[in-house]
Short mmCIF file of C-alpha atoms and ligand atoms in Angstrom, two decimals:
data_model
loop_
_atom_site.label_atom_id
_atom_site.label_comp_id
_atom_site.label_asym_id
_atom_site.label_seq_id
_atom_site.Cartn_x
_atom_site.Cartn_y
_atom_site.Cartn_z
CA MET A 1 -5.53 50.99 -25.58
CA THR A 2 -5.08 50.76 -21.95
CA ILE A 3 -5.31 46.97 -20.60
CA SER A 4 -6.71 46.50 -17.02
CA GLU A 5 -5.50 44.56 -14.16
CA ASP A 6 -8.97 42.82 -14.28
CA GLN A 7 -8.58 41.59 -18.20
CA ILE A 8 -5.21 40.03 -17.24
CA LYS A 9 -6.62 38.13 -13.95
CA GLU A 10 -9.36 36.83 -16.38
CA ALA A 11 -6.49 35.71 -18.72
CA LEU A 12 -4.76 34.13 -16.07
CA LYS A 13 -7.42 32.67 -14.71
CA THR A 14 -7.65 29.91 -17.49
CA VAL A 15 -4.36 28.44 -16.51
CA LYS A 16 -4.66 25.66 -14.41
CA TYR A 17 -1.77 24.26 -11.72
CA PRO A 18 -0.36 21.22 -13.51
CA GLY A 19 -2.40 18.55 -12.16
CA PHE A 20 -4.98 20.43 -10.42
CA SER A 21 -8.36 21.54 -11.40
CA ARG A 22 -7.83 25.19 -9.57
CA ASP A 23 -6.33 28.14 -11.64
CA ILE A 24 -2.98 29.84 -10.76
CA VAL A 25 -4.86 33.00 -9.77
CA SER A 26 -7.08 31.23 -7.12
CA PHE A 27 -3.95 29.52 -5.93
CA GLY A 28 -2.39 32.73 -4.88
CA LEU A 29 0.50 32.65 -7.30
CA VAL A 30 0.15 36.14 -8.83
CA LYS A 31 2.40 38.70 -7.18
CA GLY A 32 2.48 41.56 -9.48
CA ILE A 33 0.74 42.89 -12.53
CA ASP A 34 2.40 45.36 -14.94
CA ALA A 35 0.94 46.61 -17.89
CA ARG A 36 2.22 49.55 -19.95
CA ASP A 37 1.71 50.39 -23.69
CA GLY A 38 0.71 46.63 -24.31
CA ASN A 39 3.74 45.30 -22.67
CA VAL A 40 2.57 42.98 -20.17
CA THR A 41 4.86 41.64 -16.81
CA VAL A 42 3.24 39.30 -14.39
CA GLN A 43 5.26 38.06 -11.45
CA LEU A 44 4.10 34.82 -10.14
CA ALA A 45 5.45 32.83 -6.88
CA LEU A 46 5.35 29.24 -6.44
CA ALA A 47 6.91 26.70 -3.73
CA THR A 48 7.76 23.32 -5.80
CA ASN A 49 10.61 20.77 -6.24
CA ASP A 50 9.20 20.14 -9.72
CA PRO A 51 11.18 22.01 -12.68
CA VAL A 52 8.50 21.27 -15.03
CA ILE A 53 5.73 22.84 -13.35
CA PRO A 54 6.98 26.53 -13.48
CA GLN A 55 7.91 25.79 -17.13
CA THR A 56 4.30 24.81 -18.15
CA ILE A 57 2.79 27.61 -16.19
CA LYS A 58 4.81 30.26 -17.67
CA THR A 59 4.47 28.97 -21.60
CA GLU A 60 0.32 28.48 -20.84
CA ALA A 61 0.38 31.98 -18.75
CA GLU A 62 2.33 33.76 -21.51
CA SER A 63 0.02 32.50 -24.32
CA ALA A 64 -3.15 33.38 -22.53
CA LEU A 65 -1.87 36.87 -22.10
CA ARG A 66 -0.87 37.21 -25.69
CA GLY A 67 -4.77 36.68 -26.33
CA VAL A 68 -5.79 39.57 -24.48
CA ALA A 69 -6.84 42.61 -26.73
CA GLY A 70 -4.14 45.12 -26.75
CA VAL A 71 -1.28 43.30 -25.49
CA ARG A 72 1.62 43.28 -27.79
CA GLU A 73 4.34 41.37 -25.65
CA ALA A 74 3.76 39.32 -22.38
CA LYS A 75 6.62 38.21 -19.92
CA VAL A 76 5.85 35.83 -16.99
CA ARG A 77 8.72 35.54 -14.36
CA ILE A 78 8.37 33.30 -11.84
CA ASP A 79 9.90 33.33 -8.19
CA ILE A 80 10.36 29.70 -7.31
CA GLN A 81 10.57 29.30 -3.33
CA ALA A 82 11.97 26.21 -1.73
CA PRO A 83 8.93 23.71 -0.56
CA PRO A 84 8.63 24.81 3.40
CA ALA A 85 8.79 21.65 5.25
CA GLY A 86 5.84 20.86 7.50
CA SER A 87 4.68 24.47 7.77
CA GLY A 88 1.10 23.99 7.37
CA ALA A 89 1.24 25.17 3.84
CA PRO A 90 -0.50 23.27 0.99
CA SER A 91 0.71 19.98 -0.01
CA VAL A 92 2.07 21.52 -3.35
CA GLY A 93 4.77 22.92 -0.99
CA ALA A 94 5.35 20.05 1.11
CA THR A 95 8.35 18.25 1.09
CA ARG A 96 8.95 14.45 -0.51
CA ILE A 97 10.35 11.68 1.40
CA SER A 98 13.70 10.95 -0.19
CA GLY A 99 14.06 7.97 -2.29
CA VAL A 100 10.33 7.52 -2.56
CA LYS A 101 9.02 8.47 -6.05
CA HIS A 102 5.10 8.16 -5.49
CA LEU A 103 2.91 8.87 -2.38
CA ILE A 104 -0.39 7.84 -2.83
CA ALA A 105 -3.13 7.64 -0.08
CA ILE A 106 -5.99 5.74 0.25
CA ALA A 107 -9.22 7.61 1.86
CA SER A 108 -12.50 7.64 2.56
CA GLY A 109 -14.98 10.04 4.31
CA LYS A 110 -16.45 6.99 6.23
CA GLY A 111 -15.20 4.04 8.42
CA GLY A 112 -15.24 0.56 7.44
CA VAL A 113 -15.99 0.80 3.84
CA GLY A 114 -12.47 -1.27 2.94
CA LYS A 115 -9.77 1.30 2.67
CA SER A 116 -7.41 -1.21 4.41
CA THR A 117 -8.64 -4.08 2.19
CA VAL A 118 -7.85 -2.09 -0.85
CA ALA A 119 -4.64 -0.47 0.12
CA ALA A 120 -3.25 -3.88 1.04
CA ASN A 121 -4.43 -5.32 -2.23
CA LEU A 122 -3.13 -2.29 -4.31
CA ALA A 123 0.09 -2.42 -2.69
CA VAL A 124 0.58 -6.30 -3.41
CA ALA A 125 -0.74 -5.52 -7.19
CA LEU A 126 1.50 -2.47 -7.65
CA GLN A 127 4.58 -4.54 -6.38
CA GLN A 128 3.27 -7.57 -8.92
CA THR A 129 4.02 -5.07 -11.72
CA GLU A 130 7.71 -4.94 -10.79
CA ALA A 131 7.66 -1.95 -8.41
CA ALA A 132 9.18 -1.45 -5.22
CA VAL A 133 6.50 -1.02 -2.90
CA GLY A 134 6.00 0.18 0.62
CA LEU A 135 2.79 0.24 2.69
CA CYS A 136 2.23 2.84 5.45
CA ASP A 137 -0.80 1.79 8.34
CA CYS A 138 -1.41 5.53 9.32
CA ASP A 139 -4.62 4.55 11.17
CA ILE A 140 -2.85 4.89 14.43
CA TYR A 141 -5.58 4.42 16.55
CA GLY A 142 -6.86 1.30 14.73
CA PRO A 143 -3.93 -0.29 12.74
CA SER A 144 -5.05 -3.27 10.51
CA ILE A 145 -1.85 -3.63 8.14
CA SER A 146 0.00 -5.84 10.47
CA LEU A 147 -3.11 -8.30 10.30
CA MET A 148 -3.84 -7.95 7.15
CA PHE A 149 -0.05 -9.19 6.23
CA GLY A 150 0.10 -11.78 9.26
CA SER A 151 3.03 -10.45 10.93
CA ARG A 152 4.07 -9.83 14.35
CA GLU A 153 7.54 -9.16 13.93
CA ARG A 154 9.07 -5.96 15.79
CA PRO A 155 10.52 -3.56 13.71
CA MET A 156 14.77 -2.86 14.35
CA ALA A 157 16.15 0.43 14.40
CA THR A 158 19.20 1.89 12.76
CA GLU A 159 22.09 3.27 14.72
CA ASP A 160 20.74 6.44 13.89
CA ASN A 161 17.38 5.74 15.20
CA ARG A 162 15.56 5.20 11.88
CA ILE A 163 12.93 2.60 12.22
CA ILE A 164 13.38 -0.45 9.47
CA PRO A 165 10.04 -1.52 7.94
CA ILE A 166 8.79 -5.16 8.15
CA GLU A 167 9.39 -6.88 5.12
CA GLN A 168 6.31 -9.09 3.89
CA TYR A 169 5.62 -10.54 0.35
CA GLY A 170 7.91 -8.38 -1.18
CA LEU A 171 6.39 -5.11 0.50
CA ARG A 172 7.99 -3.00 3.02
CA LEU A 173 5.49 -2.21 6.06
CA MET A 174 5.13 -0.05 8.62
CA SER A 175 2.29 -0.09 11.15
CA MET A 176 1.29 0.75 14.75
CA GLY A 177 0.15 -2.88 15.11
CA PHE A 178 3.83 -3.87 14.67
CA LEU A 179 4.67 -1.55 17.85
CA LEU A 180 1.98 -2.14 19.98
CA GLU A 181 0.93 -5.41 22.10
CA GLU A 182 -2.09 -7.40 21.02
CA THR A 183 -3.70 -6.18 24.33
CA SER A 184 -2.32 -2.66 24.79
CA PRO A 185 -5.25 -0.23 23.46
CA ALA A 186 -4.17 2.28 21.23
CA ILE A 187 -4.84 5.34 23.79
CA LEU A 188 -2.99 7.93 22.44
CA ARG A 189 -3.89 11.79 22.77
CA GLY A 190 -3.77 14.41 19.90
CA PRO A 191 -0.24 15.42 19.76
CA MET A 192 1.25 11.89 20.09
CA VAL A 193 -0.95 10.71 17.05
CA THR A 194 0.64 13.72 15.15
CA ARG A 195 4.04 12.64 16.20
CA TYR A 196 3.69 9.29 15.32
CA THR A 197 2.25 9.97 12.13
CA GLN A 198 5.38 12.12 11.26
CA GLN A 199 7.56 9.65 12.72
CA PHE A 200 5.95 6.71 10.38
CA LEU A 201 6.69 9.19 7.38
CA ARG A 202 9.82 10.78 8.23
CA GLN A 203 11.58 8.55 10.50
CA VAL A 204 10.89 5.23 8.85
CA GLU A 205 13.81 3.94 6.32
CA TRP A 206 11.81 3.01 3.59
CA GLY A 207 14.87 3.16 1.11
CA GLU A 208 14.15 3.62 -2.35
CA LEU A 209 10.55 2.78 -3.23
CA ASP A 210 8.46 3.23 -6.33
CA TYR A 211 5.27 3.52 -4.40
CA LEU A 212 4.44 4.28 -0.74
CA VAL A 213 0.64 3.47 -0.23
CA LEU A 214 -0.84 5.34 2.85
CA ASP A 215 -3.71 3.46 4.37
CA LEU A 216 -5.32 6.48 5.95
CA PRO A 217 -7.92 6.01 9.00
CA PRO A 218 -11.51 7.45 7.84
CA GLY A 219 -12.72 10.74 8.10
CA THR A 220 -10.86 14.37 7.78
CA GLY A 221 -9.33 14.64 10.92
CA ASP A 222 -5.90 15.39 12.68
CA ILE A 223 -4.00 12.38 11.00
CA GLN A 224 -5.09 13.56 7.37
CA LEU A 225 -4.13 16.79 8.08
CA THR A 226 -0.65 15.89 9.51
CA ILE A 227 -0.06 13.89 6.42
CA VAL A 228 -1.07 16.93 3.89
CA GLN A 229 1.22 18.88 5.77
CA THR A 230 4.05 16.73 6.24
CA VAL A 231 4.84 15.13 2.87
CA ALA A 232 3.95 15.98 -0.85
CA LEU A 233 1.41 13.42 -1.97
CA SER A 234 1.33 12.32 -5.65
CA GLY A 235 -2.58 11.98 -5.14
CA ALA A 236 -5.41 10.16 -3.17
CA ILE A 237 -7.72 7.64 -3.98
CA ILE A 238 -11.11 8.02 -2.45
CA VAL A 239 -12.55 4.35 -1.50
CA THR A 240 -16.69 4.13 -1.06
CA THR A 241 -19.42 1.76 -1.22
CA PRO A 242 -22.21 2.30 -3.27
CA GLN A 243 -24.48 2.97 -0.30
CA GLU A 244 -25.55 6.65 -0.18
CA VAL A 245 -24.09 7.04 3.34
CA ALA A 246 -20.85 6.59 1.99
CA LEU A 247 -21.33 8.32 -1.23
CA ILE A 248 -22.06 11.63 0.61
CA ASP A 249 -18.76 11.52 2.50
CA VAL A 250 -16.90 11.03 -0.89
CA ARG A 251 -17.79 14.61 -1.48
CA LYS A 252 -16.03 15.42 1.99
CA ALA A 253 -12.75 13.64 1.55
CA SER A 254 -12.56 15.00 -1.72
CA THR A 255 -13.47 18.68 -0.88
CA MET A 256 -10.33 17.71 2.12
CA PHE A 257 -8.09 17.18 -0.65
CA GLU A 258 -9.05 19.91 -3.05
CA LYS A 259 -8.38 22.47 -0.02
CA VAL A 260 -5.08 21.28 0.07
CA ASN A 261 -4.17 20.91 -3.48
CA VAL A 262 -3.89 17.28 -3.61
CA LEU A 263 -5.00 15.53 -6.79
CA VAL A 264 -7.46 12.84 -6.54
CA LEU A 265 -6.27 10.17 -8.57
CA GLY A 266 -9.61 8.54 -8.57
CA VAL A 267 -12.71 6.79 -6.76
CA ILE A 268 -12.80 2.99 -5.94
CA GLU A 269 -16.03 1.44 -5.47
CA ASN A 270 -15.78 -1.34 -3.12
CA MET A 271 -18.46 -4.19 -2.13
CA SER A 272 -19.71 -3.33 -5.43
CA TYR A 273 -21.93 -6.38 -5.98
CA PHE A 274 -22.08 -9.94 -5.23
CA ILE A 275 -21.62 -12.84 -7.12
CA SER A 276 -23.55 -15.94 -6.05
CA PRO A 277 -20.69 -18.66 -6.12
CA THR A 278 -23.28 -21.18 -6.71
CA ASP A 279 -25.20 -19.80 -9.74
CA GLY A 280 -23.12 -17.01 -10.48
CA GLN A 281 -26.40 -14.41 -10.39
CA ARG A 282 -25.20 -10.87 -9.37
CA PHE A 283 -26.73 -8.97 -6.63
CA ASP A 284 -26.05 -5.23 -6.34
CA ILE A 285 -26.61 -5.20 -2.16
CA PHE A 286 -25.65 -1.60 -1.63
CA GLY A 287 -27.47 -0.19 -4.68
CA SER A 288 -25.68 0.50 -8.27
CA GLY A 289 -24.40 3.44 -9.94
CA GLY A 290 -23.18 5.58 -7.24
CA GLY A 291 -19.48 5.28 -7.35
CA GLU A 292 -19.84 6.45 -11.13
CA ARG A 293 -21.97 9.12 -10.03
CA GLU A 294 -20.08 10.65 -7.34
CA ALA A 295 -16.66 10.09 -9.46
CA LYS A 296 -17.98 12.27 -12.05
CA ARG A 297 -19.43 14.83 -9.50
CA ILE A 298 -16.11 15.17 -8.25
CA ARG A 299 -14.68 15.31 -11.48
CA ALA A 300 -12.41 12.26 -11.02
CA PRO A 301 -12.15 8.70 -12.81
CA LEU A 302 -13.65 5.35 -11.30
CA LEU A 303 -10.85 3.47 -11.28
CA GLY A 304 -12.59 0.29 -10.24
CA LYS A 305 -15.16 -1.94 -8.84
CA ILE A 306 -14.37 -4.35 -5.98
CA PRO A 307 -17.40 -7.32 -5.41
CA ILE A 308 -17.97 -8.39 -1.89
CA ASP A 309 -16.27 -11.33 -2.06
CA ILE A 310 -16.05 -14.26 0.82
CA ALA A 311 -12.17 -15.43 -0.24
CA THR A 312 -11.38 -11.66 0.00
CA ARG A 313 -12.55 -11.07 3.34
CA GLU A 314 -11.00 -14.72 4.58
CA ALA A 315 -7.68 -14.07 2.95
CA GLY A 316 -7.51 -10.33 4.87
CA ASP A 317 -8.13 -12.12 8.13
CA ARG A 318 -5.53 -15.17 7.41
CA GLY A 319 -3.12 -12.50 6.81
CA MET A 320 -2.24 -12.66 3.30
CA PRO A 321 -4.23 -10.26 0.73
CA ILE A 322 -5.98 -12.03 -1.70
CA THR A 323 -3.91 -10.45 -4.73
CA ALA A 324 -0.83 -12.04 -2.98
CA GLU A 325 -2.58 -15.27 -2.49
CA THR A 326 -3.75 -15.75 -5.92
CA LYS A 327 -3.76 -14.16 -9.46
CA GLU A 328 -6.98 -16.17 -10.45
CA SER A 329 -9.47 -14.34 -8.36
CA ALA A 330 -11.61 -11.79 -10.03
CA VAL A 331 -10.62 -9.54 -7.19
CA GLY A 332 -7.04 -9.78 -7.81
CA ALA A 333 -7.45 -9.30 -11.67
CA GLU A 334 -9.40 -6.10 -10.86
CA PHE A 335 -6.61 -5.05 -8.52
CA MET A 336 -4.18 -5.39 -11.04
CA ARG A 337 -6.10 -3.70 -13.55
CA ILE A 338 -5.99 -0.64 -11.26
CA ALA A 339 -2.39 -0.91 -10.53
CA ARG A 340 -1.41 -0.69 -14.11
CA GLY A 341 -3.53 1.94 -14.80
CA LEU A 342 -1.99 3.99 -11.74
CA ARG A 343 1.52 3.02 -13.42
CA ASP A 344 0.26 4.98 -16.19
CA VAL A 345 -0.59 7.85 -14.31
CA LEU A 346 2.30 8.01 -11.88
CA PRO A 347 5.27 6.68 -14.23
CA THR A 348 8.63 5.93 -12.29
CA LYS A 349 10.89 6.45 -15.11
N1 ATP B 401 -14.58 -6.57 -1.23
C1 ATP B 401 -14.74 -6.89 0.18
N2 ATP B 401 -14.95 -8.26 0.10
C2 ATP B 401 -15.29 -8.78 1.40
N3 ATP B 401 -15.03 -8.36 2.73
C3 ATP B 401 -14.39 -7.15 2.47
C4 ATP B 401 -14.16 -6.47 1.14
N4 ATP B 401 -13.65 -5.20 1.53
C5 ATP B 401 -13.56 -5.05 2.97
N5 ATP B 401 -13.96 -6.06 3.40
C6 ATP B 401 -14.12 -6.61 4.93
O1 ATP B 401 -14.80 -5.81 5.42
C7 ATP B 401 -14.21 -5.33 6.55
C8 ATP B 401 -13.71 -3.53 6.66
O2 ATP B 401 -12.79 -3.74 5.57
P1 ATP B 401 -11.22 -2.66 6.18
O3 ATP B 401 -10.75 -2.74 7.03
O4 ATP B 401 -10.87 -2.88 4.72
O5 ATP B 401 -12.07 -1.16 5.78
P2 ATP B 401 -11.74 0.25 6.39
O6 ATP B 401 -12.11 1.39 5.51
O7 ATP B 401 -10.25 0.43 6.32
O8 ATP B 401 -12.05 0.34 7.93
P3 ATP B 401 -11.59 1.34 9.14
O9 ATP B 401 -12.48 2.60 8.60
O10 ATP B 401 -12.19 0.92 10.08
O11 ATP B 401 -10.33 1.50 8.78
C9 ATP B 401 -13.08 -6.09 6.90
O12 ATP B 401 -13.39 -7.36 7.60
C10 ATP B 401 -12.72 -6.69 5.58
O13 ATP B 401 -12.14 -7.66 5.28
MG1 MG B 402 -8.74 0.50 7.93
#
C-alpha cells in the first residue's frame, strides 16, 4: 500500500504549533517527507530557544502520522536553528530580552481606546502580585507613560551606554517622555523611530523582570512591526471599546499578530459601561456585548471589562495609576483579577 505525500501532509496539518492556532504545515516547518514500505520519515525545521516546543511537536506529529492508513513506523526529525536576531523573521524566531521572562504587548487597532491606561494599571497590578515588572512606552510619537506615572526624571546611562530605567511605584519605566523636553514635539522620521524602538528594547538595562509590559501606539504600523521583529513576545493583549468603530479594528490588530505568529492572550474591553456615582445605575454608553463578540470571533478570551470611571481618568492625569492609588476601586479590583489570570497563563517559575 503506497502512502501519498498529501496523506502525510493532511495528518501533519492536525498538529498545531504550541501556543498558536496555526498548524506546522502552514507555518512552513515541513522540509522533507519520505515514505517507503510503511515507514514514514518527516524532516522539520524550526527556530526556537524553547526545548519544549520541538519535543511537543515531535510527539504530536508522530502520533498523527501513525494514524494514517498503511503507516507502520513514523519518525519525525527536527532541525533546530538558532533564532535569527532582528532578521524580519516571524516573532517565533525573534530573540528574548535577557533577564526578562515575559514580554506582553498592549495593542489596539484604534487610537484613544485606553491602551496606555490599561498598560499602566495592568503593570501595577502585576507588580502587586509580587512580580518584578517593567513598563516600556513604545509610543515614540505620543508618549504617555511618563505623565501617567508623574515623573519627569531623566534616565541615566551606565558606563557601557545602557539606559537605566526610571523607578516609580516599584516599577521600572522607560518612555520617550523622560527623554524629551515637555515643549519639544516628537518630530522624528521613520528610521529614527525604528532606532528608538529598538533601543528601548535592547539598550535599556531592564535587569531581571518577570513581566515587561509594552504600551504600543495605535494601529498596525512601523513601530509594531519593529517590535515583533526585534523581540519574542509572549503574547499580545488587544484593548477595545464596545463601539463598533473600535471593534472593527480589533480584527486588524489580531490579524497583524497572527501574521507574525504572536499569540493573542486576550481582549480587554475598556470604557465598557458607566456606573452613576449618585444612584448606582448602569449605562452602556458605547453599547454592550461587542467585546465578547469580537473576542469570540478572533478566538481569544475576553480578559476583562473596565468601566468608564472618573477617578481612573483623574488618577492617570495626576500621575498615579488608580490601581497604585487604591485597592478599593472597582477598576483596581478588575485589573488585579486580570493580572492574576495572566500569571496563570504566563507563569514565571
Ligand atoms: N476606563 C476609563 N475611564 C475613564 N477614562 C479613561 C478610561 N480609560 C482611558 N481613559 C482616558 O481616556 C484617555 C485616553 O486613554 P489612553 O491614553 O489610555 O488611550 P490610548 O489608547 O493609549 O491612546 P493613544 O491611542 O493615543 O495611545 C485618557 O485621558 C484616559 O485617562
Ligand atoms: Mg497610548
